[in-house]
Coordinates of C-alpha atoms in Angstrom, one line a residue:
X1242 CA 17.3 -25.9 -6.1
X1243 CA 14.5 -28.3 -4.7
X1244 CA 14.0 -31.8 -5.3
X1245 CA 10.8 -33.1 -7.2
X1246 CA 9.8 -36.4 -4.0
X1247 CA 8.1 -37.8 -6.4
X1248 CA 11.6 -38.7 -8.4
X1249 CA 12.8 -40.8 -5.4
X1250 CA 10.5 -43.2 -6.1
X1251 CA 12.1 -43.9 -9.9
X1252 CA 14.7 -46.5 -9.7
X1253 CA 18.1 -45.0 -10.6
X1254 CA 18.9 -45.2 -14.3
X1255 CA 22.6 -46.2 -13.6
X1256 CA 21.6 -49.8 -12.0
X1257 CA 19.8 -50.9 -14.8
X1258 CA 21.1 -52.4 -18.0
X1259 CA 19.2 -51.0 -20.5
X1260 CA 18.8 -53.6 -23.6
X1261 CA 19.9 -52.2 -27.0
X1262 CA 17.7 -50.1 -28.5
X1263 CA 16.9 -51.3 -32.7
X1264 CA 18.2 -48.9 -35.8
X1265 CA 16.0 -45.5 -35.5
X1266 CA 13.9 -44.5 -38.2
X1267 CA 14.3 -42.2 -40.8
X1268 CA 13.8 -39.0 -39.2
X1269 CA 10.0 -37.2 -40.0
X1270 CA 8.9 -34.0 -40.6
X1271 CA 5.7 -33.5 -38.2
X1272 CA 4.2 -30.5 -38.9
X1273 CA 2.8 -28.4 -35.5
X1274 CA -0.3 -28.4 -34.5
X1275 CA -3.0 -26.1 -35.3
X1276 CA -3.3 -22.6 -33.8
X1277 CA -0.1 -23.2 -31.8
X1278 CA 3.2 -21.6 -32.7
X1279 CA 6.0 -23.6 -34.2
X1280 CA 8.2 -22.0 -32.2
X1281 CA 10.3 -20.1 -35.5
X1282 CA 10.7 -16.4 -35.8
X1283 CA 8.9 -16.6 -39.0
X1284 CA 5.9 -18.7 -38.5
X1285 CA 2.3 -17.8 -39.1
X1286 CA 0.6 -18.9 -36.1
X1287 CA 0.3 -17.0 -33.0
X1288 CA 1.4 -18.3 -30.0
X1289 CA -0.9 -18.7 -27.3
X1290 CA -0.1 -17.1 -23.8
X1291 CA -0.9 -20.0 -21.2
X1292 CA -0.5 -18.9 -17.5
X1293 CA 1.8 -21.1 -15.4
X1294 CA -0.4 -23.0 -12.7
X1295 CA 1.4 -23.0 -8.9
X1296 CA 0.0 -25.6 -6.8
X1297 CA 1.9 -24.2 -3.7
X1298 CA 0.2 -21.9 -1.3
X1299 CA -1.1 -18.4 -3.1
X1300 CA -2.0 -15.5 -1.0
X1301 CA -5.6 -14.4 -2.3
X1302 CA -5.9 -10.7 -3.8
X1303 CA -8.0 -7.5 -4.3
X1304 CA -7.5 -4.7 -6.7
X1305 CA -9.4 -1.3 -6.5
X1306 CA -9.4 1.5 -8.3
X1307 CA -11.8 4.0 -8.9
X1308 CA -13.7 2.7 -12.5
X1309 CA -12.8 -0.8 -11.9
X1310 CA -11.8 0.0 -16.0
X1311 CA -7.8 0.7 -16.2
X1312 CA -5.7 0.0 -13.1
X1313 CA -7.7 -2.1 -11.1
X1314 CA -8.0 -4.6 -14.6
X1315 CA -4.6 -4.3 -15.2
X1316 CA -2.9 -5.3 -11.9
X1317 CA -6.1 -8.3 -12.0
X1318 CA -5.1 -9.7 -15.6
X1319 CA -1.0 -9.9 -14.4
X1320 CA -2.1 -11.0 -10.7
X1321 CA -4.8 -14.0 -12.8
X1322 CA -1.5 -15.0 -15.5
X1323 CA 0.5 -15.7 -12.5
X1324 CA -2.2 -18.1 -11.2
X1325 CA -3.0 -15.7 -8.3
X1326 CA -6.6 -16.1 -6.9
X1327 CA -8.2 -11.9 -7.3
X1328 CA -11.1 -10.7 -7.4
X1329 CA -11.1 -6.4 -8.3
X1330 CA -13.6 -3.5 -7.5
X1331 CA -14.3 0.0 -8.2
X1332 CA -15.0 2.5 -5.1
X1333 CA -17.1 4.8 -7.3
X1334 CA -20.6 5.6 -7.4
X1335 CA -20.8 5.1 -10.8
X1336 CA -18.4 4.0 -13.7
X1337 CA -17.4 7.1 -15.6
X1338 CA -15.4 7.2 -19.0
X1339 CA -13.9 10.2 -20.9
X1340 CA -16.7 11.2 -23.6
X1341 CA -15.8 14.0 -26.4
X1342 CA -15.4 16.5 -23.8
X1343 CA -14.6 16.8 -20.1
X1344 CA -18.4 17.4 -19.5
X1345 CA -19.8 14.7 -20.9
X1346 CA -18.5 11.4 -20.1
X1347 CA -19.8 8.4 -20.4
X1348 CA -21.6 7.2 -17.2
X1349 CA -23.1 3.3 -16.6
X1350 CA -23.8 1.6 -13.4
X1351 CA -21.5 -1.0 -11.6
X1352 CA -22.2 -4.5 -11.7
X1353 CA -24.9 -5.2 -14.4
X1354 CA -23.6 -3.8 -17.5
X1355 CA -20.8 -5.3 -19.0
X1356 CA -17.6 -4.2 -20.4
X1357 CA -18.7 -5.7 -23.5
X1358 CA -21.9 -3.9 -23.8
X1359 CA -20.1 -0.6 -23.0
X1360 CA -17.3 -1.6 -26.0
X1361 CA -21.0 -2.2 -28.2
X1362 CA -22.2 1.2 -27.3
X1363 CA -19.2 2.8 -27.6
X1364 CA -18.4 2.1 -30.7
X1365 CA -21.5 2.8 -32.3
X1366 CA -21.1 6.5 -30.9
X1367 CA -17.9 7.3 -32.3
X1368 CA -15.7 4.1 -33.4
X1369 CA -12.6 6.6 -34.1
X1370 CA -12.7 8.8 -31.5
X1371 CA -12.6 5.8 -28.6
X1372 CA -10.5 3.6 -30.5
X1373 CA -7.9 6.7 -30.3
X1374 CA -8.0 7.5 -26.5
X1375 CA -7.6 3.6 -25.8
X1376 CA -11.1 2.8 -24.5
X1377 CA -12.0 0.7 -26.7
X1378 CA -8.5 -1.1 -26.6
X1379 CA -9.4 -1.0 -22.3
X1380 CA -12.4 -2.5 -22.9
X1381 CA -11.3 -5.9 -24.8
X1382 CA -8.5 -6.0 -22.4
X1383 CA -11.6 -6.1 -19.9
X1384 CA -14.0 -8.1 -21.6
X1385 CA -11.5 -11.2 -21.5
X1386 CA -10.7 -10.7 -18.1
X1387 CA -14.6 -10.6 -16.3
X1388 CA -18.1 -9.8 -17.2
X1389 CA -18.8 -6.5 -16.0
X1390 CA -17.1 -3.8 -13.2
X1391 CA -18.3 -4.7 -9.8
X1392 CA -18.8 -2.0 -6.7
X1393 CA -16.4 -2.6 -3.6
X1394 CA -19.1 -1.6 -1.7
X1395 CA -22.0 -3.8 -2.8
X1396 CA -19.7 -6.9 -2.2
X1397 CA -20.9 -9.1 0.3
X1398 CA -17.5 -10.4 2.0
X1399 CA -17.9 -14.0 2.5
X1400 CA -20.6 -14.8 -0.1
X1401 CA -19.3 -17.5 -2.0
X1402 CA -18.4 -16.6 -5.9
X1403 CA -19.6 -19.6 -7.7
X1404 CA -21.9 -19.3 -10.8
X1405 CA -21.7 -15.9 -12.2
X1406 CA -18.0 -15.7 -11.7
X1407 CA -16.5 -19.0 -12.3
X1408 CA -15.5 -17.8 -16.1
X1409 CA -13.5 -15.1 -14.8
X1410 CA -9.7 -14.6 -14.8
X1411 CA -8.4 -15.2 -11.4
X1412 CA -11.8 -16.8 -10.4
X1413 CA -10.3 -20.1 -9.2
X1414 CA -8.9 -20.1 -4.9
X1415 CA -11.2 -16.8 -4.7
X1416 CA -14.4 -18.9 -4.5
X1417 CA -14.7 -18.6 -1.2
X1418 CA -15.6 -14.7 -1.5
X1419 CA -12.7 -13.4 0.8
X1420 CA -8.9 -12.2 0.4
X1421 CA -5.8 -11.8 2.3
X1422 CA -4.7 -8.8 0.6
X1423 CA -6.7 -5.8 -1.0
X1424 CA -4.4 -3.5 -2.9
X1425 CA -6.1 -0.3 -4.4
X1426 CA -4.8 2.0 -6.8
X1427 CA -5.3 5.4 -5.4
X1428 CA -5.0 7.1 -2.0
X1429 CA -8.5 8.2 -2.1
X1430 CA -9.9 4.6 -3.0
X1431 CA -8.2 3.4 -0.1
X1432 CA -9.2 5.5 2.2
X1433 CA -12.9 4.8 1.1
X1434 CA -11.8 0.8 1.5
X1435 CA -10.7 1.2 5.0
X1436 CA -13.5 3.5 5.4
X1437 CA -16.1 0.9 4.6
X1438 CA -14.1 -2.0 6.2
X1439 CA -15.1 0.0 9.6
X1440 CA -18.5 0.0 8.6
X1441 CA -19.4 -3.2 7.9
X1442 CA -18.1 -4.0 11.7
X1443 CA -15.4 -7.1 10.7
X1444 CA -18.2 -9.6 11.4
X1445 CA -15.9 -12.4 10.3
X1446 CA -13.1 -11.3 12.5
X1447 CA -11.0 -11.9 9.3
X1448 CA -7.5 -9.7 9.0
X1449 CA -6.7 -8.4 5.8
X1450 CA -3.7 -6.3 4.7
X1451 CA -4.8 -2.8 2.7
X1452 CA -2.1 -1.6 0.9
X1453 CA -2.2 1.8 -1.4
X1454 CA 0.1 1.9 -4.8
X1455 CA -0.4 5.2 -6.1
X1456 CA -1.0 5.4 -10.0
X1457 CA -2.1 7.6 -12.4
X1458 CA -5.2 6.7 -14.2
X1459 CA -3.7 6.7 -17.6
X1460 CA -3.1 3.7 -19.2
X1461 CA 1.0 4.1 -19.5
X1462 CA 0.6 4.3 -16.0
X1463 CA -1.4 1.5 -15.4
X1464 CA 1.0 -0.8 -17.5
X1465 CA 4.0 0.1 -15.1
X1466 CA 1.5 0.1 -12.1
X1467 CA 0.1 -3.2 -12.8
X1468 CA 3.7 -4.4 -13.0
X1469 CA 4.4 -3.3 -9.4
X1470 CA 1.5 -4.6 -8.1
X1471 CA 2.7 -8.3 -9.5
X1472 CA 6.3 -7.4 -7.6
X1473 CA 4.7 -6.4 -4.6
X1474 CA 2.1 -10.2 -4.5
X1475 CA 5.1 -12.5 -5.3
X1476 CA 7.1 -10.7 -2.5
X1477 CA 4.1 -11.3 0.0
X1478 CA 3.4 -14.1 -1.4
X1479 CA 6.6 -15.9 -1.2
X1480 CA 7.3 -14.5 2.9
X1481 CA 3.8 -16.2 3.4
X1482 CA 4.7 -20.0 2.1
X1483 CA 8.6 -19.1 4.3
X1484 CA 6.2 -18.3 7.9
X1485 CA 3.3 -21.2 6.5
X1486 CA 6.3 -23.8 6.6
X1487 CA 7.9 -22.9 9.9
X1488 CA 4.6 -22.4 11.8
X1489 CA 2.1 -24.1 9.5
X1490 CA -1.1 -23.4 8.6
X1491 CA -3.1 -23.6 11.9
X1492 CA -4.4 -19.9 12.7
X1493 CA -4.2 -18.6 9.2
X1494 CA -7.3 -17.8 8.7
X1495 CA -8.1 -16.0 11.8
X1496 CA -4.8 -14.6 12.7
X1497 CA -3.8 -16.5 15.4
X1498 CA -1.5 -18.7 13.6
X1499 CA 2.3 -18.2 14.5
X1500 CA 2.4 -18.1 11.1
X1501 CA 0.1 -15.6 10.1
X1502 CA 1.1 -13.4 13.0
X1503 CA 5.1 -13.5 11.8
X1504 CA 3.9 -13.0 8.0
X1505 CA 1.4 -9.8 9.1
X1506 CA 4.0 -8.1 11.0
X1507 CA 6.8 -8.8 7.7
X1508 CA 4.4 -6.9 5.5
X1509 CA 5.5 -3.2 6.6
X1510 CA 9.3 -4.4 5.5
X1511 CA 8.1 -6.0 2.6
X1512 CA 6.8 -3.0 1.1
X1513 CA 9.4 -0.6 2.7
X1514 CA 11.9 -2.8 0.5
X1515 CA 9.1 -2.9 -2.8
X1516 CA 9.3 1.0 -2.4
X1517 CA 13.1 0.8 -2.8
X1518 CA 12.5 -1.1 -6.0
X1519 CA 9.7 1.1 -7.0
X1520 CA 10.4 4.8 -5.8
X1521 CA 8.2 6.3 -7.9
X1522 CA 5.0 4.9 -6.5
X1523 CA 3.9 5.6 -3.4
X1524 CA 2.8 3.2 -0.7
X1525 CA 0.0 3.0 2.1
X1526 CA -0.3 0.3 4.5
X1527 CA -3.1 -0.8 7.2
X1528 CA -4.1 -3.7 8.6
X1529 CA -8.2 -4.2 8.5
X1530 CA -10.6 -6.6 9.3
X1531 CA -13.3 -8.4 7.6

């Protein structure tokens, strides 16, 4: 196990004579403090589920599905807990949502209307019906997470995230408006991501690795999906900080880094052995440019 540094610097307890302490105190009954959990089985307050922050080196992530709703939200709330930087994006033209029959679903735009608004609107349609297929469920889920479903294709790679998006989950390291790693959610989303990443002509010479899971758009699935997707970033994740430490950080951004060159060409065994662990979802790899 490493060594904390900063504990060299504390004089060691067994030189030092410590002078006798006085009689303790009764013991006191402190009662805990509001709206935190007193740590019994039985207690009435709720705990509250803070995220670890890592101040080591995080690899900055992508998720994309085709709604930006289910599995694109899911894998970004797990990747945001464990204090990853990600951003997420639907590849649609439009957000669609199941409606009370397979012809008419619900239909709003990307990036202006907010999960919250959608919850709103759904609810007042038909409260019982959408709180029993789960959208309305998706939707809190959602609303905590960001303000609205954003479009992969009207992101503008580069543009700095800053006002608009400093409240959402994840928001903090992704600031900059690029990532390492985009990870969509179905083959057809990441063929139109790889699609578009030849289009916009890689005008910041940027390489970014574009891997496919493959996961049903249910939410079951996108439970165990989103899951997977948190294997897969602390797997790349932790092979980046090995390479960053052996060849250090020069190059990383533009690839020219012996470090970034040995953690790029690790990737297609890091997921070979992630498939091994997950054999149920299937994998697509590329390497693109920004």
């Amino acid at each position: 196990m490493a060594s904390d540094p900063r504990l060299a610097r504390s004089a060691d307890p067994r030189t030092i004579t410590p002078p006798q302490p006085p009689p303790p105190p009764p013991p006191v009954e402190i009662a805990p403090p509001s709206g935190l959990s007193d740590g019994r089985p039985d207690g009435n307050m709720q705990a509250v589920d803070t995220p670890q922050d890592d101040e080591g080196f995080k690899l900055k992530f992508c998720t994309v599905c085709a709604n930006n709703q289910n599995r694109s939200m899911e894998a970004h709330l797990r990747l945001s807990l464990a204090a990853y930087p990600v951003i997420s994006f639907g590849t649609g033209s439009l957000v669609r949502l199941p409606g009370p029959s397979i012809t008419q679903p619900n239909v709003y735009p990307f990036n202006t209307i907010s999960y919250d608004q959608m919850h709103s609107e759904l609810s007042a349609k038909d409260s019982r019906l959408y709180r029993a297929n789960g959208l309305l469920t998706m939707l809190e889920r959602n609303r905590g997470v960001k303000f609205a479903p954003e479009r992969w294709h009207d992101w503008p790679v580069g543009k700095p995230r800053l006002e608009r998006y400093k409240e959402d989950k994840g928001s903090k390291g992704s600031e900059g408006g690029v990532v390492d790693v985009v990870i969509t959610c179905e083959e057809r989303c990441w063929d139109a991501v790889v699609d578009n990443l030849l289009e916009r002509g890689s005008p910041l010479n940027r390489p970014v690795h574009v891997i496919n899971v493959d996961i049903k758009d249910n939410h079951e699935e996108g439970l165990i999906g989103g899951k997977a997707i948190l294997d897969l970033a602390d797997s790349l994740n932790r092979a980046a900080g090995e390479e960053r430490s052996i060849g250090g950080e020069g190059g990383w951004v533009d690839g020219t880094g012996d470090a970034r060159i040995g953690f790029d060409q690790r990737v297609p065994e890091i997921l070979a052995d992630w498939q091994e662990r997950w054999p149920n979802l299937a994998a697509l790899w590329t390497l693109g440019w920004f």
